[in-house]
Tab-separated table of C-alpha atoms in Angstrom:
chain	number	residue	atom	x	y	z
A	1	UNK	CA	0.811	123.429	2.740
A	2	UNK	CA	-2.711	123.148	4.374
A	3	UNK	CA	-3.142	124.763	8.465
A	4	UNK	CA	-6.027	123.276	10.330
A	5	UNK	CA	-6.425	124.990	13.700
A	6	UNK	CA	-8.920	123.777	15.894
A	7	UNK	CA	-10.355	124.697	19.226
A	8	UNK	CA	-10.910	124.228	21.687
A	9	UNK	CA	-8.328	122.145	23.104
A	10	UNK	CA	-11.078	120.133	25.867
A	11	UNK	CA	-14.508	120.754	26.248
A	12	UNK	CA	-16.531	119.741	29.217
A	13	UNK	CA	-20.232	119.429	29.060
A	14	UNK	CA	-22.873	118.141	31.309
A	15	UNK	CA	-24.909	115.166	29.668
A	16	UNK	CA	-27.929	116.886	27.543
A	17	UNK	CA	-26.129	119.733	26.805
A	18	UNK	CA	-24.932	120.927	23.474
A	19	UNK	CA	-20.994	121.036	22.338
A	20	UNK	CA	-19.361	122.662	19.473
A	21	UNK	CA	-16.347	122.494	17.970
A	22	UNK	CA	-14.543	125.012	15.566
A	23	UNK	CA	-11.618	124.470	12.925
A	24	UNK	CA	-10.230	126.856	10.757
A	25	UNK	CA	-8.441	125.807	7.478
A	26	UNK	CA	-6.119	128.359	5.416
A	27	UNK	CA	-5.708	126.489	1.679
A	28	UNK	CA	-8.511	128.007	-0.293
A	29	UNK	CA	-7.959	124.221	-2.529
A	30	UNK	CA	-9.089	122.354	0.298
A	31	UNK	CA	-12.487	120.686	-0.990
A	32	UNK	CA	-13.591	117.574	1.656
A	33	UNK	CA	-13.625	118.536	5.607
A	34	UNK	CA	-14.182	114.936	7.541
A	35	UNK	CA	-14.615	114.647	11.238
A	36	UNK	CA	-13.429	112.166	13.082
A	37	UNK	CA	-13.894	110.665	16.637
A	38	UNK	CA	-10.941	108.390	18.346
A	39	UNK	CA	-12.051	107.049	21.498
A	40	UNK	CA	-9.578	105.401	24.293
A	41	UNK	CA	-6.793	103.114	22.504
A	42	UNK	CA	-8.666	102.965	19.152
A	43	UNK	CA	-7.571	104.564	15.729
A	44	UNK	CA	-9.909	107.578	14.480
A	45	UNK	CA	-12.763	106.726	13.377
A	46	UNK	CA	-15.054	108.766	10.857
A	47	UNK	CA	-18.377	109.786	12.071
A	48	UNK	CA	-19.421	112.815	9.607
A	49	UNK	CA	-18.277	114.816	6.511
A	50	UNK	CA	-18.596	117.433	4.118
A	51	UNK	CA	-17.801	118.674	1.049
A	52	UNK	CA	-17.066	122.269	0.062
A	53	UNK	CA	-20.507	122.557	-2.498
A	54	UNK	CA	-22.767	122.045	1.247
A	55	UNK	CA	-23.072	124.286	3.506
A	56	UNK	CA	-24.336	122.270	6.243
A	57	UNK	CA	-25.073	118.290	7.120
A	58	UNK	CA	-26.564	116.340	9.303
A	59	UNK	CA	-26.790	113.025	11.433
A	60	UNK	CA	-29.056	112.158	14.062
A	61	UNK	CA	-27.326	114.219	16.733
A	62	UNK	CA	-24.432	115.501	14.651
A	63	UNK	CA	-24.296	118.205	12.199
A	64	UNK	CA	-21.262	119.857	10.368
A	65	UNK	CA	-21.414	123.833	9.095
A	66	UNK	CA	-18.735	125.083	6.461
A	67	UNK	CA	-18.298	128.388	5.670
A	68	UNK	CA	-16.023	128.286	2.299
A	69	UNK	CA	-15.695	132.051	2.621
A	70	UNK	CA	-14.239	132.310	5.734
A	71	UNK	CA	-12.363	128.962	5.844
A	72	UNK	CA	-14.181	127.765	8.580
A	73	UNK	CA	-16.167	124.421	9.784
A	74	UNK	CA	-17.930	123.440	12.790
A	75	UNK	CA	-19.092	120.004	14.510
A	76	UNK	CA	-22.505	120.379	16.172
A	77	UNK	CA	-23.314	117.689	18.997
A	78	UNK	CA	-26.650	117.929	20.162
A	79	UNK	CA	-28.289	116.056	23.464
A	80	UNK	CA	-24.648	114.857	24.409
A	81	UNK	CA	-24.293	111.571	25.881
A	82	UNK	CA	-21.578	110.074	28.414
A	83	UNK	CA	-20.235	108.019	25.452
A	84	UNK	CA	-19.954	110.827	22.999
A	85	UNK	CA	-17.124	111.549	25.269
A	86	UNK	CA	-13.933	111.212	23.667
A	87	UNK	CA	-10.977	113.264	20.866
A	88	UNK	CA	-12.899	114.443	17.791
A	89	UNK	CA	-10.427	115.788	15.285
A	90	UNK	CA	-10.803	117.881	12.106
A	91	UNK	CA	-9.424	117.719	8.900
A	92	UNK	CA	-8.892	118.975	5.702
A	93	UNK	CA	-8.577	117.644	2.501
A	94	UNK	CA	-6.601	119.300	-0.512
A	95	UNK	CA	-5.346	117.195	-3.661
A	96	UNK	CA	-3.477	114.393	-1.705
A	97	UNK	CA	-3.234	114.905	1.873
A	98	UNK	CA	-5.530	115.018	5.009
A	99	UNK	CA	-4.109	117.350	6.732
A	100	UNK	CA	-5.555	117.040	10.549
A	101	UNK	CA	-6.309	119.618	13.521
A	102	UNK	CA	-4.832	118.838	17.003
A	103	UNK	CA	-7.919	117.761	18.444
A	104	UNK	CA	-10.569	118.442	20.792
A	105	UNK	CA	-11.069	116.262	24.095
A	106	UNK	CA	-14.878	115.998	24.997
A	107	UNK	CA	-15.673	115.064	28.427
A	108	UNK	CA	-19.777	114.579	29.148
A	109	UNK	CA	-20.340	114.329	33.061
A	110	UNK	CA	-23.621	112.336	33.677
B	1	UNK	CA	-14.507	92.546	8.188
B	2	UNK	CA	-12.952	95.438	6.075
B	3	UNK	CA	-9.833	96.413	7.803
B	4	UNK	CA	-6.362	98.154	8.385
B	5	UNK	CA	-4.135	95.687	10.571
B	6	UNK	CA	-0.860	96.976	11.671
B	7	UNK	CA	1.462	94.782	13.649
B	8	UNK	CA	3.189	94.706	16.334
B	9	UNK	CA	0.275	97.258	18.782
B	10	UNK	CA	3.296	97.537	21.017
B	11	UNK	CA	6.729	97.986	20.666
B	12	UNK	CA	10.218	99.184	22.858
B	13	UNK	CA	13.078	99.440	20.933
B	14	UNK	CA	16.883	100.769	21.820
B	15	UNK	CA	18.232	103.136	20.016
B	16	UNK	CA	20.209	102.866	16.090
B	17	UNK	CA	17.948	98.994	16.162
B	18	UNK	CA	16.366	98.877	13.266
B	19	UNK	CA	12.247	98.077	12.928
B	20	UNK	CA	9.893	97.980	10.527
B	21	UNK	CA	6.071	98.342	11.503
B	22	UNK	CA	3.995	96.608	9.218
B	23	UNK	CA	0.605	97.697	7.945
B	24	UNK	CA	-2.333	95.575	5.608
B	25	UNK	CA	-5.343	96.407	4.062
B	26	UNK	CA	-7.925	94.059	2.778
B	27	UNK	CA	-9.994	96.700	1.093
B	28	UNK	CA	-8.022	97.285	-2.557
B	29	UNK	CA	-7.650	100.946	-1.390
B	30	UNK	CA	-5.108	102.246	-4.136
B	31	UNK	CA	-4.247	105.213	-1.030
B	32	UNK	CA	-1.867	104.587	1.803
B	33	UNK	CA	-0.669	107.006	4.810
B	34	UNK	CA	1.139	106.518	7.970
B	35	UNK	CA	0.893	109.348	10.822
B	36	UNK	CA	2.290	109.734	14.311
B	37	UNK	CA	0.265	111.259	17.045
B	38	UNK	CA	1.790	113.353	19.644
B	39	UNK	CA	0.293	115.073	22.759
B	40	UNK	CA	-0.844	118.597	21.882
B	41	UNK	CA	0.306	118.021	18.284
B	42	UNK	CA	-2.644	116.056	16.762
B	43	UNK	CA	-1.682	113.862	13.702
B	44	UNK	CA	0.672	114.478	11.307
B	45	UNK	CA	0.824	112.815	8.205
B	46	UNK	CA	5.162	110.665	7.661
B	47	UNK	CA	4.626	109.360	4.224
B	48	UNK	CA	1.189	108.336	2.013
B	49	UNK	CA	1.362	106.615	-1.536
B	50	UNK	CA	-1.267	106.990	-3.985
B	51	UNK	CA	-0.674	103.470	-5.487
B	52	UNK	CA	1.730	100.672	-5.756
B	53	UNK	CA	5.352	101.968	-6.204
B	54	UNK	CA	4.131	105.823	-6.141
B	55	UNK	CA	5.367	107.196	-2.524
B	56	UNK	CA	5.756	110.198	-1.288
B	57	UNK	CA	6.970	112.622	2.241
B	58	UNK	CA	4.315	113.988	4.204
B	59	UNK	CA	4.604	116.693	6.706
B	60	UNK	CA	7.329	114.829	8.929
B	61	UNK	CA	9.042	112.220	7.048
B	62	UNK	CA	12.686	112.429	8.584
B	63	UNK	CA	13.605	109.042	10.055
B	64	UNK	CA	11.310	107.107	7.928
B	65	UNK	CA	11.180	104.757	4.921
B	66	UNK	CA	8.051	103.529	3.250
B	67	UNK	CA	7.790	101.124	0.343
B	68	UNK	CA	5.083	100.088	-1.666
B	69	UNK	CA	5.471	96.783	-3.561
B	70	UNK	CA	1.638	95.632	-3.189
B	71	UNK	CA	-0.985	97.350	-3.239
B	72	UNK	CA	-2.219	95.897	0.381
B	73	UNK	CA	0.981	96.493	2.355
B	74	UNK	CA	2.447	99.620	3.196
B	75	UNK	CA	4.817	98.881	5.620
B	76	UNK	CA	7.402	101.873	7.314
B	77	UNK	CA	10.595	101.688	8.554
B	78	UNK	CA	13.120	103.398	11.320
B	79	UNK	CA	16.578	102.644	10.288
B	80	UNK	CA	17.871	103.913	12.874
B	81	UNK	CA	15.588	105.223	15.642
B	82	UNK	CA	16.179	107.798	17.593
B	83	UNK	CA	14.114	108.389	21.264
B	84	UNK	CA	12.022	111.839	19.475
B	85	UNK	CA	10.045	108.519	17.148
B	86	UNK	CA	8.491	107.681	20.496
B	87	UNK	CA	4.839	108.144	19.194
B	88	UNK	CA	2.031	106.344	18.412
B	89	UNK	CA	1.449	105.644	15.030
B	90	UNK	CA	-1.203	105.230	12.993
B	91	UNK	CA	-2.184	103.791	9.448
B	92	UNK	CA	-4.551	104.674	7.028
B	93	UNK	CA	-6.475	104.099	3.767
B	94	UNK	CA	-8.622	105.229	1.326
B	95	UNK	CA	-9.937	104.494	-1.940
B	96	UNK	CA	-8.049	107.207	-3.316
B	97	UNK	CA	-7.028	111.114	-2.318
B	98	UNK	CA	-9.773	112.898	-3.925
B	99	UNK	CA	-13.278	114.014	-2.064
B	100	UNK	CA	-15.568	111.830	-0.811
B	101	UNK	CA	-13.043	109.233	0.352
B	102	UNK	CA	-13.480	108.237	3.931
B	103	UNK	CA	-9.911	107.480	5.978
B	104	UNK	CA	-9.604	103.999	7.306
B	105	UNK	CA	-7.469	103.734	10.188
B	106	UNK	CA	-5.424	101.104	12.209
B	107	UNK	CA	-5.565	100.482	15.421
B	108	UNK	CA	-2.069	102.248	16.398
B	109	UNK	CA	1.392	101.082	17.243
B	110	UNK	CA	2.710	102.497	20.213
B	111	UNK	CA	6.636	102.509	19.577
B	112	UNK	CA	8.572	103.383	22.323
B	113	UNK	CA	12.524	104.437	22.173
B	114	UNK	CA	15.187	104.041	24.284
């Protein structure tokens, strides 16, 4: 079956400054890579998302890379805020399951 | 409001008691997943079902039941739960398990086992 690995585990960042987060997937069949941020006793929540025929997309202050080659994707968070600070997770998407990384915890001091 | 409700939030439980956590839709999603989420171990995906009587194990399905008689409910059971099903679960849908289908998710059910 699909192996997400993510890193890193927590990520601390001073408000302003730029975070990234990296997640490696190993089935070559994977085809939709979603991000998703789950703040403080709330569910996950989607907040970007690609599919595997882009190479890069972009919201406001987020943006999401995918390298299909190298079975890798990245979340890009510029000008980070004190709210942006929660667990963003990864996933990966094959024919019928979302198979999920084991998060990141982002933590933006003011 | 398009939502996934799952009832109770809370829960403690003894041991061997059997519970069922319930879990509603109100978006005609045909796809249906329940995952726990454990410290260090992220989510991982118990059961899903792709439409109404079609279920099927996920990654960690041991201990758990799922049936899918509508296509709203999804509903999971512990027959007999065991204190390693403390977790906090979570409940999903989508329109269906192909690209381009955003994940829905409850607002967790933190079971506790005793």
């Amino acid at each position: 079956g699909e192996n997400v690995e993510q890193h890193p585990s927590t990520l601390s960042v001073q408000e302003g400054d730029s975070a990234v987060i990296k997640c490696t997937y190993s089935d070559s069949a994977s085809n939709y890579f979603p991000w998703y941020k789950q703040e403080l006793g709330k569910g996950p929540q989607l907040i970007i998302d690609i599919r595997s025929n882009v190479g890069e997309k972009k919201d406001q202050r987020i943006a999401v890379t995918l390298n299909k080659t190298a079975k890798h994707f990245s979340l890009h968070i510029t000008e980070t805020q004190p709210e942006d600070s929660a667990v963003y997770f990864c996933a990966a998407r094959g024919y019928s399951t979302l198979t999920f990384g084991k998060g990141t915890m982002l933590l933006v001091s003011p | 409001e398009a939502q996934v409700t799952q009832n109770p939030r809370y829960l403690i439980t003894v041991t061997g008691k059997k519970l069922t956590v319930t879990c509603s839709q109100n978006m005609n999603h045909e796809y249906m997943s329940w995952y726990r989420q454990d410290p260090g171990l992220g989510l991982r995906q118990i059961y899903y079902s792709m439409n109404v009587e079609v279920t099927d194990k996920g990654d960690v399905p041991e201990g758990y039941k799922v049936s899918r008689k509508e296509k709203r409910n999804f509903p999971l059971i512990l027959e007999s739960p065991s204190p390693n099903q403390t977790s906090l679960y979570f409940c999903a849908s989508s329109f269906g398990a192909g690209t381009n289908t955003e994940a829905f998710f409850g607002q967790g059910t933190r079971l506790t086992v005793v």
